[in-house]
Amino acid sequence: MRHASSLMVAVVMTAVALFSYGVPFFAQKSTTTPYRMSDELMIECDELGTSLSGSAYKDYTFSINTSLEFVTCLWQYVLPIREGVTEEVASSTSGTSFTIPALNEDNEYDCSTSAELHGVISFVGWTADGVVHTARCDITLDMKPHITQANIVSITPCSYDETWYDVVIEAYYIGSHYVHMYLESEYTPMMTAKFSDNHDYTSVTFTDVDSYGYAKIHIEVENDYGSDKTVLKIPGMMSDCQYESLTLEKLLADGSCTIDAYGIDGTHIGKVGSMGELDNLDEELVILRVYHGNTLIKTIKHPCR
């Protein structure tokens, strides 16, 4: 009996070690184990149904529907982190049910071009008669969409007036068939909207963009689980004198100028891109030098607090 007990402990420890490396125990082939193998069990999840597809932002409970009584159980949940490499997300060594946790939006796991995670749930159970029972299921978890890249392809002056121009924007994304783009212009009260139902990639042209003042393109993708947004600033075509007349708030919003911050002792603090960045500087007063290209437009004394 003592020998049998020691052998059972050794097998359990081996299975735990195999689980820790992301390899289900039943996938291992061994000609030396004294235990008989059985894999007639099925893993079920009422919330996911037969498709075993759901949301990555919810937790789910899986179970083994059986009348068998197990002396030892092992569960494991793994997800891919990059091609060919997986990571254990959760595991359990007791019971015939197992709950996987919801993921946060900043998880590191590798999703498909459809913003889906493909995970594996594995189960190993030992009955008192020495039979090892195994089961495995693949699950698909949908994620929020993500804009992977957004670019200004071209800026072309209009043929009828070079102070206006046409702008071509492209966006790459995963997990969405719905793309909204909005043109925001400083001197135009209405926002021009564009919509696309293309998958993975969209190219959009905005015409008659005013070159005076700032202009921005807002890009948004969405699906049932969330959305992702980004903003592209369109460089203006104003003269240096026109930039000089703008307030600090408008210079930061325009995005066409580079603004360097210095301490009152002349120490270079760094570049700033928003009023929020300025207010968060650990300084009472800063000197701002505003450049348009390589030209120094103006110098501003700005109290941070």
mmCIF file of C-alpha atoms in Angstrom:
data_model
loop_
_atom_site.group_PDB
_atom_site.id
_atom_site.type_symbol
_atom_site.label_atom_id
_atom_site.label_comp_id
_atom_site.label_asym_id
_atom_site.label_seq_id
_atom_site.Cartn_x
_atom_site.Cartn_y
_atom_site.Cartn_z
ATOM 1 C CA MET A 1 0.000 0.000 0.000
ATOM 2 C CA ARG A 2 2.820 2.358 0.877
ATOM 3 C CA HIS A 3 4.418 1.649 -2.515
ATOM 4 C CA ALA A 4 1.143 2.299 -4.361
ATOM 5 C CA SER A 5 0.616 5.556 -2.455
ATOM 6 C CA SER A 6 4.117 6.732 -3.275
ATOM 7 C CA LEU A 7 3.613 5.875 -6.934
ATOM 8 C CA MET A 8 0.354 7.863 -7.068
ATOM 9 C CA VAL A 9 2.096 10.899 -5.567
ATOM 10 C CA ALA A 10 4.874 10.592 -8.147
ATOM 11 C CA VAL A 11 2.389 10.491 -11.028
ATOM 12 C CA VAL A 12 0.521 13.525 -9.663
ATOM 13 C CA MET A 13 3.763 15.485 -9.300
ATOM 14 C CA THR A 14 4.752 14.562 -12.858
ATOM 15 C CA ALA A 15 1.407 15.781 -14.193
ATOM 16 C CA VAL A 16 1.741 19.043 -12.279
ATOM 17 C CA ALA A 17 5.197 19.573 -13.764
ATOM 18 C CA LEU A 18 3.880 18.903 -17.267
ATOM 19 C CA PHE A 19 1.015 21.359 -16.733
ATOM 20 C CA SER A 20 3.451 24.057 -15.626
ATOM 21 C CA TYR A 21 5.098 23.912 -19.054
ATOM 22 C CA GLY A 22 1.796 24.261 -20.873
ATOM 23 C CA VAL A 23 1.690 20.608 -22.101
ATOM 24 C CA PRO A 24 -1.471 18.650 -21.170
ATOM 25 C CA PHE A 25 -0.668 15.411 -19.351
ATOM 26 C CA PHE A 26 -2.722 13.295 -21.709
ATOM 27 C CA ALA A 27 -0.678 14.539 -24.667
ATOM 28 C CA GLN A 28 2.390 12.838 -23.245
ATOM 29 C CA LYS A 29 3.121 9.274 -24.394
ATOM 30 C CA SER A 30 4.608 6.936 -21.808
ATOM 31 C CA THR A 31 5.156 3.172 -21.890
ATOM 32 C CA THR A 32 6.150 2.961 -18.213
ATOM 33 C CA THR A 33 3.082 4.326 -16.370
ATOM 34 C CA PRO A 34 1.133 1.575 -14.552
ATOM 35 C CA TYR A 35 -2.109 3.531 -14.852
ATOM 36 C CA ARG A 36 -4.749 2.813 -17.478
ATOM 37 C CA MET A 37 -5.786 5.795 -19.600
ATOM 38 C CA SER A 38 -9.328 6.821 -20.486
ATOM 39 C CA ASP A 39 -10.461 9.917 -22.387
ATOM 40 C CA GLU A 40 -14.206 9.501 -22.742
ATOM 41 C CA LEU A 41 -14.991 12.616 -20.657
ATOM 42 C CA MET A 42 -16.140 15.959 -22.076
ATOM 43 C CA ILE A 43 -15.588 19.468 -20.731
ATOM 44 C CA GLU A 44 -18.740 21.597 -20.694
ATOM 45 C CA CYS A 45 -19.558 25.267 -20.111
ATOM 46 C CA ASP A 46 -23.232 26.266 -19.996
ATOM 47 C CA GLU A 47 -22.510 29.955 -20.694
ATOM 48 C CA LEU A 48 -20.470 29.224 -23.827
ATOM 49 C CA GLY A 49 -22.732 26.480 -25.222
ATOM 50 C CA THR A 50 -21.600 24.054 -27.894
ATOM 51 C CA SER A 51 -19.647 26.715 -29.811
ATOM 52 C CA LEU A 52 -17.359 27.353 -26.803
ATOM 53 C CA SER A 53 -17.087 30.980 -27.925
ATOM 54 C CA GLY A 54 -17.476 34.010 -25.680
ATOM 55 C CA SER A 55 -15.930 37.242 -24.407
ATOM 56 C CA ALA A 56 -12.379 37.593 -23.117
ATOM 57 C CA TYR A 57 -13.669 40.068 -20.517
ATOM 58 C CA LYS A 58 -15.879 37.602 -18.614
ATOM 59 C CA ASP A 59 -15.066 34.665 -16.380
ATOM 60 C CA TYR A 60 -16.500 31.223 -17.193
ATOM 61 C CA THR A 61 -16.922 28.004 -15.249
ATOM 62 C CA PHE A 62 -16.168 24.663 -16.896
ATOM 63 C CA SER A 63 -17.163 21.267 -15.539
ATOM 64 C CA ILE A 64 -16.902 17.538 -16.156
ATOM 65 C CA ASN A 65 -20.377 16.007 -16.445
ATOM 66 C CA THR A 66 -19.793 12.594 -14.906
ATOM 67 C CA SER A 67 -20.780 10.299 -12.051
ATOM 68 C CA LEU A 68 -17.163 9.271 -11.526
ATOM 69 C CA GLU A 69 -15.479 10.147 -8.258
ATOM 70 C CA PHE A 70 -11.913 11.376 -8.564
ATOM 71 C CA VAL A 71 -9.272 11.159 -5.868
ATOM 72 C CA THR A 72 -7.183 13.787 -7.668
ATOM 73 C CA CYS A 73 -8.051 16.374 -10.323
ATOM 74 C CA LEU A 74 -5.887 18.696 -12.382
ATOM 75 C CA TRP A 75 -7.149 21.623 -14.500
ATOM 76 C CA GLN A 76 -5.193 23.977 -16.709
ATOM 77 C CA TYR A 77 -6.040 27.023 -18.854
ATOM 78 C CA VAL A 78 -3.446 28.231 -21.385
ATOM 79 C CA LEU A 79 -3.349 31.053 -23.948
ATOM 80 C CA PRO A 80 -0.822 31.928 -26.685
ATOM 81 C CA ILE A 81 1.594 34.777 -26.019
ATOM 82 C CA ARG A 82 3.322 34.512 -29.400
ATOM 83 C CA GLU A 83 3.545 31.989 -32.217
ATOM 84 C CA GLY A 84 4.389 28.561 -30.846
ATOM 85 C CA VAL A 85 4.547 29.716 -27.217
ATOM 86 C CA THR A 86 1.746 29.486 -24.647
ATOM 87 C CA GLU A 87 1.354 30.594 -21.058
ATOM 88 C CA GLU A 88 -0.666 29.137 -18.202
ATOM 89 C CA VAL A 89 -3.339 31.623 -17.161
ATOM 90 C CA ALA A 90 -4.945 29.555 -14.392
ATOM 91 C CA SER A 91 -4.884 26.057 -12.901
ATOM 92 C CA SER A 92 -6.571 24.028 -10.167
ATOM 93 C CA THR A 93 -5.889 20.737 -8.376
ATOM 94 C CA SER A 94 -9.317 20.030 -6.922
ATOM 95 C CA GLY A 95 -12.895 19.471 -7.978
ATOM 96 C CA THR A 96 -14.728 18.675 -11.191
ATOM 97 C CA SER A 97 -15.395 22.345 -11.995
ATOM 98 C CA PHE A 98 -12.941 25.068 -12.941
ATOM 99 C CA THR A 99 -13.397 28.836 -13.379
ATOM 100 C CA ILE A 100 -11.195 30.853 -15.741
ATOM 101 C CA PRO A 101 -10.700 34.566 -14.991
ATOM 102 C CA ALA A 102 -11.720 37.502 -17.143
ATOM 103 C CA LEU A 103 -8.817 39.258 -18.875
ATOM 104 C CA ASN A 104 -8.077 42.950 -18.639
ATOM 105 C CA GLU A 105 -7.882 45.118 -21.750
ATOM 106 C CA ASP A 106 -4.098 45.410 -21.540
ATOM 107 C CA ASN A 107 -3.352 41.695 -21.611
ATOM 108 C CA GLU A 108 -0.251 40.448 -23.443
ATOM 109 C CA TYR A 109 -1.777 37.469 -25.228
ATOM 110 C CA ASP A 110 -1.549 36.901 -28.970
ATOM 111 C CA CYS A 111 -4.880 37.372 -30.724
ATOM 112 C CA SER A 112 -5.806 36.585 -34.319
ATOM 113 C CA THR A 113 -6.514 39.118 -37.057
ATOM 114 C CA SER A 114 -10.173 38.831 -36.031
ATOM 115 C CA ALA A 115 -9.325 39.956 -32.466
ATOM 116 C CA GLU A 116 -9.928 36.456 -31.111
ATOM 117 C CA LEU A 117 -7.979 34.518 -28.500
ATOM 118 C CA HIS A 118 -7.750 30.752 -28.945
ATOM 119 C CA GLY A 119 -7.221 29.008 -25.619
ATOM 120 C CA VAL A 120 -7.143 25.433 -24.304
ATOM 121 C CA ILE A 121 -8.816 23.977 -21.221
ATOM 122 C CA SER A 122 -7.352 20.629 -20.048
ATOM 123 C CA PHE A 123 -8.488 18.182 -17.360
ATOM 124 C CA VAL A 124 -6.866 15.089 -15.809
ATOM 125 C CA GLY A 125 -8.608 13.040 -13.123
ATOM 126 C CA TRP A 126 -7.552 9.909 -11.198
ATOM 127 C CA THR A 127 -10.179 7.495 -9.884
ATOM 128 C CA ALA A 128 -9.578 5.145 -6.983
ATOM 129 C CA ASP A 129 -9.267 2.134 -9.313
ATOM 130 C CA GLY A 130 -6.125 3.612 -10.871
ATOM 131 C CA VAL A 131 -7.641 4.861 -14.143
ATOM 132 C CA VAL A 132 -6.561 8.240 -15.459
ATOM 133 C CA HIS A 133 -9.403 10.130 -17.172
ATOM 134 C CA THR A 134 -8.604 13.056 -19.466
ATOM 135 C CA ALA A 135 -10.415 15.726 -21.453
ATOM 136 C CA ARG A 136 -9.554 18.830 -23.434
ATOM 137 C CA CYS A 137 -11.458 21.574 -25.236
ATOM 138 C CA ASP A 138 -10.514 24.568 -27.370
ATOM 139 C CA ILE A 139 -12.230 27.882 -26.647
ATOM 140 C CA THR A 140 -12.487 31.113 -28.633
ATOM 141 C CA LEU A 141 -12.676 34.450 -26.817
ATOM 142 C CA ASP A 142 -13.571 37.674 -28.604
ATOM 143 C CA MET A 143 -11.699 40.852 -27.726
ATOM 144 C CA LYS A 144 -12.192 44.573 -28.242
ATOM 145 C CA PRO A 145 -10.872 45.905 -31.581
ATOM 146 C CA HIS A 146 -7.500 47.559 -31.947
ATOM 147 C CA ILE A 147 -6.119 50.132 -34.380
ATOM 148 C CA THR A 148 -2.680 48.795 -35.248
ATOM 149 C CA GLN A 149 -1.603 51.681 -37.490
ATOM 150 C CA ALA A 150 -2.964 54.981 -38.853
ATOM 151 C CA ASN A 151 -1.160 57.193 -41.361
ATOM 152 C CA ILE A 152 -1.489 60.337 -43.449
ATOM 153 C CA VAL A 153 -0.906 58.995 -46.959
ATOM 154 C CA SER A 154 -0.901 62.311 -48.812
ATOM 155 C CA ILE A 155 -1.769 66.007 -48.543
ATOM 156 C CA THR A 156 -2.531 67.577 -51.929
ATOM 157 C CA PRO A 157 -3.498 71.228 -52.560
ATOM 158 C CA CYS A 158 -6.886 71.624 -54.214
ATOM 159 C CA SER A 159 -6.738 72.590 -57.880
ATOM 160 C CA TYR A 160 -9.003 75.601 -57.396
ATOM 161 C CA ASP A 161 -7.307 77.050 -54.268
ATOM 162 C CA GLU A 162 -3.966 76.003 -52.756
ATOM 163 C CA THR A 163 -4.992 77.235 -49.300
ATOM 164 C CA TRP A 164 -7.311 74.215 -49.202
ATOM 165 C CA TYR A 165 -6.224 70.645 -49.713
ATOM 166 C CA ASP A 166 -7.279 67.015 -49.937
ATOM 167 C CA VAL A 167 -6.011 64.554 -47.347
ATOM 168 C CA VAL A 168 -5.841 60.774 -47.758
ATOM 169 C CA ILE A 169 -5.892 58.762 -44.522
ATOM 170 C CA GLU A 170 -5.340 55.023 -44.067
ATOM 171 C CA ALA A 171 -5.986 52.852 -41.038
ATOM 172 C CA TYR A 172 -5.149 49.238 -40.185
ATOM 173 C CA TYR A 173 -7.119 47.487 -37.440
ATOM 174 C CA ILE A 174 -8.286 44.129 -36.123
ATOM 175 C CA GLY A 175 -11.612 42.973 -34.739
ATOM 176 C CA SER A 176 -13.908 45.476 -36.432
ATOM 177 C CA HIS A 177 -15.916 45.933 -39.627
ATOM 178 C CA TYR A 178 -17.016 49.435 -38.599
ATOM 179 C CA VAL A 179 -14.677 52.388 -38.987
ATOM 180 C CA HIS A 180 -15.692 55.986 -38.352
ATOM 181 C CA MET A 181 -13.496 58.959 -39.263
ATOM 182 C CA TYR A 182 -14.262 62.580 -38.421
ATOM 183 C CA LEU A 183 -12.535 65.719 -39.687
ATOM 184 C CA GLU A 184 -12.282 68.475 -37.068
ATOM 185 C CA SER A 185 -11.168 71.915 -38.344
ATOM 186 C CA GLU A 186 -10.545 74.979 -36.229
ATOM 187 C CA TYR A 187 -12.451 77.392 -38.442
ATOM 188 C CA THR A 188 -15.180 75.028 -39.634
ATOM 189 C CA PRO A 189 -18.019 74.487 -37.136
ATOM 190 C CA MET A 190 -19.275 71.268 -38.755
ATOM 191 C CA MET A 191 -17.377 67.989 -38.531
ATOM 192 C CA THR A 192 -17.111 65.994 -41.758
ATOM 193 C CA ALA A 193 -17.745 62.284 -41.150
ATOM 194 C CA LYS A 194 -16.709 59.223 -43.160
ATOM 195 C CA PHE A 195 -17.743 55.605 -42.594
ATOM 196 C CA SER A 196 -16.370 52.296 -43.853
ATOM 197 C CA ASP A 197 -17.406 48.686 -43.299
ATOM 198 C CA ASN A 198 -14.158 47.268 -44.686
ATOM 199 C CA HIS A 199 -12.355 44.593 -42.718
ATOM 200 C CA ASP A 200 -8.715 45.066 -41.575
ATOM 201 C CA TYR A 201 -7.932 48.148 -43.705
ATOM 202 C CA THR A 202 -9.589 51.390 -44.823
ATOM 203 C CA SER A 203 -8.432 54.329 -46.941
ATOM 204 C CA VAL A 204 -10.458 57.558 -46.849
ATOM 205 C CA THR A 205 -10.086 60.925 -48.603
ATOM 206 C CA PHE A 206 -11.153 64.186 -46.958
ATOM 207 C CA THR A 207 -11.535 67.049 -49.420
ATOM 208 C CA ASP A 208 -11.499 70.827 -48.938
ATOM 209 C CA VAL A 209 -9.498 70.791 -45.711
ATOM 210 C CA ASP A 210 -8.732 74.335 -44.552
ATOM 211 C CA SER A 211 -4.971 74.871 -44.309
ATOM 212 C CA TYR A 212 -5.353 77.710 -41.789
ATOM 213 C CA GLY A 213 -5.717 76.737 -38.163
ATOM 214 C CA TYR A 214 -5.464 73.197 -36.915
ATOM 215 C CA ALA A 215 -7.178 70.142 -38.405
ATOM 216 C CA LYS A 216 -7.504 66.674 -36.888
ATOM 217 C CA ILE A 217 -8.783 63.319 -38.098
ATOM 218 C CA HIS A 218 -10.479 61.232 -35.406
ATOM 219 C CA ILE A 219 -10.499 57.479 -36.163
ATOM 220 C CA GLU A 220 -12.632 55.004 -34.237
ATOM 221 C CA VAL A 221 -13.277 51.260 -34.604
ATOM 222 C CA GLU A 222 -15.760 49.260 -32.550
ATOM 223 C CA ASN A 223 -17.333 45.869 -31.969
ATOM 224 C CA ASP A 224 -19.593 44.307 -29.356
ATOM 225 C CA TYR A 225 -16.819 44.297 -26.735
ATOM 226 C CA GLY A 226 -15.479 47.824 -26.947
ATOM 227 C CA SER A 227 -13.773 50.382 -29.158
ATOM 228 C CA ASP A 228 -10.396 51.886 -29.958
ATOM 229 C CA LYS A 229 -9.607 55.443 -31.006
ATOM 230 C CA THR A 230 -6.723 57.489 -32.337
ATOM 231 C CA VAL A 231 -6.232 61.034 -33.655
ATOM 232 C CA LEU A 232 -4.056 62.261 -36.533
ATOM 233 C CA LYS A 233 -3.067 65.928 -36.612
ATOM 234 C CA ILE A 234 -2.975 67.462 -40.085
ATOM 235 C CA PRO A 235 -0.062 69.913 -40.471
ATOM 236 C CA GLY A 236 -1.188 73.430 -41.261
ATOM 237 C CA MET A 237 0.216 75.693 -43.980
ATOM 238 C CA MET A 238 0.222 79.001 -42.104
ATOM 239 C CA SER A 239 3.164 81.364 -42.273
ATOM 240 C CA ASP A 240 5.529 81.877 -39.357
ATOM 241 C CA CYS A 241 3.875 85.224 -38.627
ATOM 242 C CA GLN A 242 0.461 83.618 -38.427
ATOM 243 C CA TYR A 243 1.733 81.010 -35.961
ATOM 244 C CA GLU A 244 3.281 83.763 -33.869
ATOM 245 C CA SER A 245 -0.153 85.293 -33.306
ATOM 246 C CA LEU A 246 -1.648 82.074 -31.884
ATOM 247 C CA THR A 247 -2.137 81.536 -28.155
ATOM 248 C CA LEU A 248 -0.251 78.766 -26.379
ATOM 249 C CA GLU A 249 -3.415 76.639 -26.206
ATOM 250 C CA LYS A 250 -3.911 76.915 -29.982
ATOM 251 C CA LEU A 251 -0.260 76.196 -30.700
ATOM 252 C CA LEU A 252 -0.472 72.977 -28.665
ATOM 253 C CA ALA A 253 -3.756 71.996 -30.311
ATOM 254 C CA ASP A 254 -2.456 72.693 -33.821
ATOM 255 C CA GLY A 255 0.368 70.193 -33.539
ATOM 256 C CA SER A 256 2.420 71.795 -36.333
ATOM 257 C CA CYS A 257 4.930 73.402 -33.990
ATOM 258 C CA THR A 258 7.546 71.927 -31.676
ATOM 259 C CA ILE A 259 7.539 73.320 -28.137
ATOM 260 C CA ASP A 260 10.565 72.907 -25.850
ATOM 261 C CA ALA A 261 10.311 73.611 -22.116
ATOM 262 C CA TYR A 262 13.196 75.039 -20.061
ATOM 263 C CA GLY A 263 13.604 75.756 -16.375
ATOM 264 C CA ILE A 264 14.257 79.293 -15.188
ATOM 265 C CA ASP A 265 17.928 78.297 -14.843
ATOM 266 C CA GLY A 266 18.054 77.407 -18.547
ATOM 267 C CA THR A 267 17.956 73.622 -18.071
ATOM 268 C CA HIS A 268 16.177 71.841 -20.910
ATOM 269 C CA ILE A 269 13.231 69.910 -19.424
ATOM 270 C CA GLY A 270 11.875 68.367 -22.612
ATOM 271 C CA LYS A 271 9.244 68.709 -25.308
ATOM 272 C CA VAL A 272 5.596 69.268 -24.405
ATOM 273 C CA GLY A 273 2.520 68.437 -26.452
ATOM 274 C CA SER A 274 -0.425 69.459 -24.282
ATOM 275 C CA MET A 275 -1.511 71.779 -21.488
ATOM 276 C CA GLY A 276 -1.802 68.724 -19.239
ATOM 277 C CA GLU A 277 1.887 67.928 -19.720
ATOM 278 C CA LEU A 278 2.781 71.515 -18.833
ATOM 279 C CA ASP A 279 0.689 71.513 -15.668
ATOM 280 C CA ASN A 280 2.279 68.249 -14.544
ATOM 281 C CA LEU A 281 5.830 69.581 -14.745
ATOM 282 C CA ASP A 282 7.538 69.868 -11.380
ATOM 283 C CA GLU A 283 8.210 73.553 -11.948
ATOM 284 C CA GLU A 284 6.563 76.786 -10.892
ATOM 285 C CA LEU A 285 7.629 78.658 -14.020
ATOM 286 C CA VAL A 286 8.960 77.429 -17.364
ATOM 287 C CA ILE A 287 10.305 79.092 -20.471
ATOM 288 C CA LEU A 288 8.741 77.745 -23.679
ATOM 289 C CA ARG A 289 10.422 78.063 -27.049
ATOM 290 C CA VAL A 290 8.077 77.480 -29.967
ATOM 291 C CA TYR A 291 9.537 76.313 -33.288
ATOM 292 C CA HIS A 292 7.852 76.024 -36.680
ATOM 293 C CA GLY A 293 10.205 73.749 -38.541
ATOM 294 C CA ASN A 294 13.659 75.151 -37.716
ATOM 295 C CA THR A 295 12.378 78.677 -37.125
ATOM 296 C CA LEU A 296 11.946 80.010 -33.573
ATOM 297 C CA ILE A 297 8.465 81.550 -33.617
ATOM 298 C CA LYS A 298 8.148 82.896 -30.087
ATOM 299 C CA THR A 299 9.292 82.525 -26.489
ATOM 300 C CA ILE A 300 6.703 82.259 -23.728
ATOM 301 C CA LYS A 301 6.965 82.416 -19.934
ATOM 302 C CA HIS A 302 4.399 79.999 -18.557
ATOM 303 C CA PRO A 303 3.477 79.467 -14.874
ATOM 304 C CA CYS A 304 2.789 75.777 -14.275
ATOM 305 C CA ARG A 305 0.892 76.192 -11.029
#
